């Protein structure tokens, strides 16, 4: 497992796009731990047309903290 910090995709509301409420993704926001090989789509409106795929420790200036449970 890798550690996910505030400001990184794993704790962003757009991580996982339309399925960000999946238990696996919610757990990342709670524990700040993620599988190292996890890749998810980003649902940010500016990234959707590009089908951007990100890891929990990626990041960008569009970061928006997700609500934790
Ligand atoms: S790429 Fe940016 S907007 Fe998308 S999940 Fe990561 S931090 Fe959030």
Coordinates of C-alpha atoms and ligand atoms in Angstrom, one line a residue:
X1 CA 0.0 0.0 0.0
X2 CA 1.1 3.6 -0.7
X3 CA 0.3 6.7 1.3
X4 CA -2.0 9.2 -0.3
X5 CA -1.7 12.8 0.9
X6 CA -4.1 15.7 0.9
X7 CA -3.9 17.4 -2.5
X8 CA -3.4 14.1 -4.4
X9 CA -6.0 12.4 -6.6
X10 CA -6.9 9.7 -4.1
X11 CA -8.5 12.3 -1.8
X12 CA -10.0 14.4 -4.7
X13 CA -13.7 14.4 -5.3
X14 CA -13.1 13.7 -9.0
X15 CA -11.1 10.5 -8.5
X16 CA -13.0 7.6 -10.0
X17 CA -15.3 9.9 -12.0
X18 CA -18.8 8.4 -12.0
X19 CA -18.0 5.6 -9.4
X20 CA -16.3 7.7 -6.8
X21 CA -18.7 6.3 -4.2
X22 CA -17.3 2.7 -4.6
X23 CA -16.2 1.3 -1.2
X24 CA -12.6 0.9 -2.4
X25 CA -12.3 4.6 -3.3
X26 CA -14.1 5.7 -0.1
X27 CA -11.6 3.7 1.9
X28 CA -8.7 5.6 0.3
X29 CA -10.2 8.8 1.5
X30 CA -10.7 7.5 5.0
X31 CA -7.4 5.7 5.4
X32 CA -5.1 7.6 3.0
X33 CA -3.8 4.2 1.8
X34 CA -4.1 2.8 -1.7
X35 CA -2.9 -0.1 -3.9
X36 CA 0.1 1.0 -5.8
X37 CA -1.1 -0.1 -9.2
X38 CA -4.6 1.5 -9.0
X39 CA -5.6 3.7 -11.9
X40 CA -8.9 5.5 -12.1
X41 CA -10.6 8.0 -14.5
X42 CA -10.6 11.6 -13.4
X43 CA -14.1 13.2 -13.5
X44 CA -13.0 16.9 -13.6
X45 CA -15.0 18.7 -16.3
X46 CA -11.8 19.8 -18.0
X47 CA -10.3 16.3 -18.1
X48 CA -13.4 14.3 -19.1
X49 CA -13.0 15.0 -22.8
X50 CA -9.4 13.7 -22.5
X51 CA -10.3 10.6 -20.6
X52 CA -7.5 11.3 -18.2
X53 CA -6.5 8.3 -16.1
X54 CA -4.7 8.9 -12.8
X55 CA -3.2 7.1 -9.8
X56 CA -4.1 7.9 -6.2
X57 CA -0.8 9.9 -5.9
X58 CA -1.2 11.9 -9.1
X59 CA -2.5 15.5 -8.8
X60 CA -3.4 18.7 -10.6
X61 CA -4.5 22.3 -10.0
X62 CA -8.1 21.2 -10.2
X63 CA -7.9 19.3 -6.9
X64 CA -11.1 19.5 -4.9
X65 CA -11.1 17.6 -1.6
X66 CA -13.7 14.8 -1.4
X67 CA -16.1 14.5 1.5
X68 CA -15.0 11.7 3.7
X69 CA -18.0 9.4 4.1
Ligands
LIG1 S1 -6.3 14.9 -11.9 FE1 -6.9 16.7 -10.6 S2 -9.1 16.8 -10.7 FE2 -8.5 14.8 -11.4 S3 -8.7 13.4 -9.6 FE3 -6.5 14.2 -9.7 S4 -6.4 16.0 -8.5 FE4 -8.6 15.6 -8.9

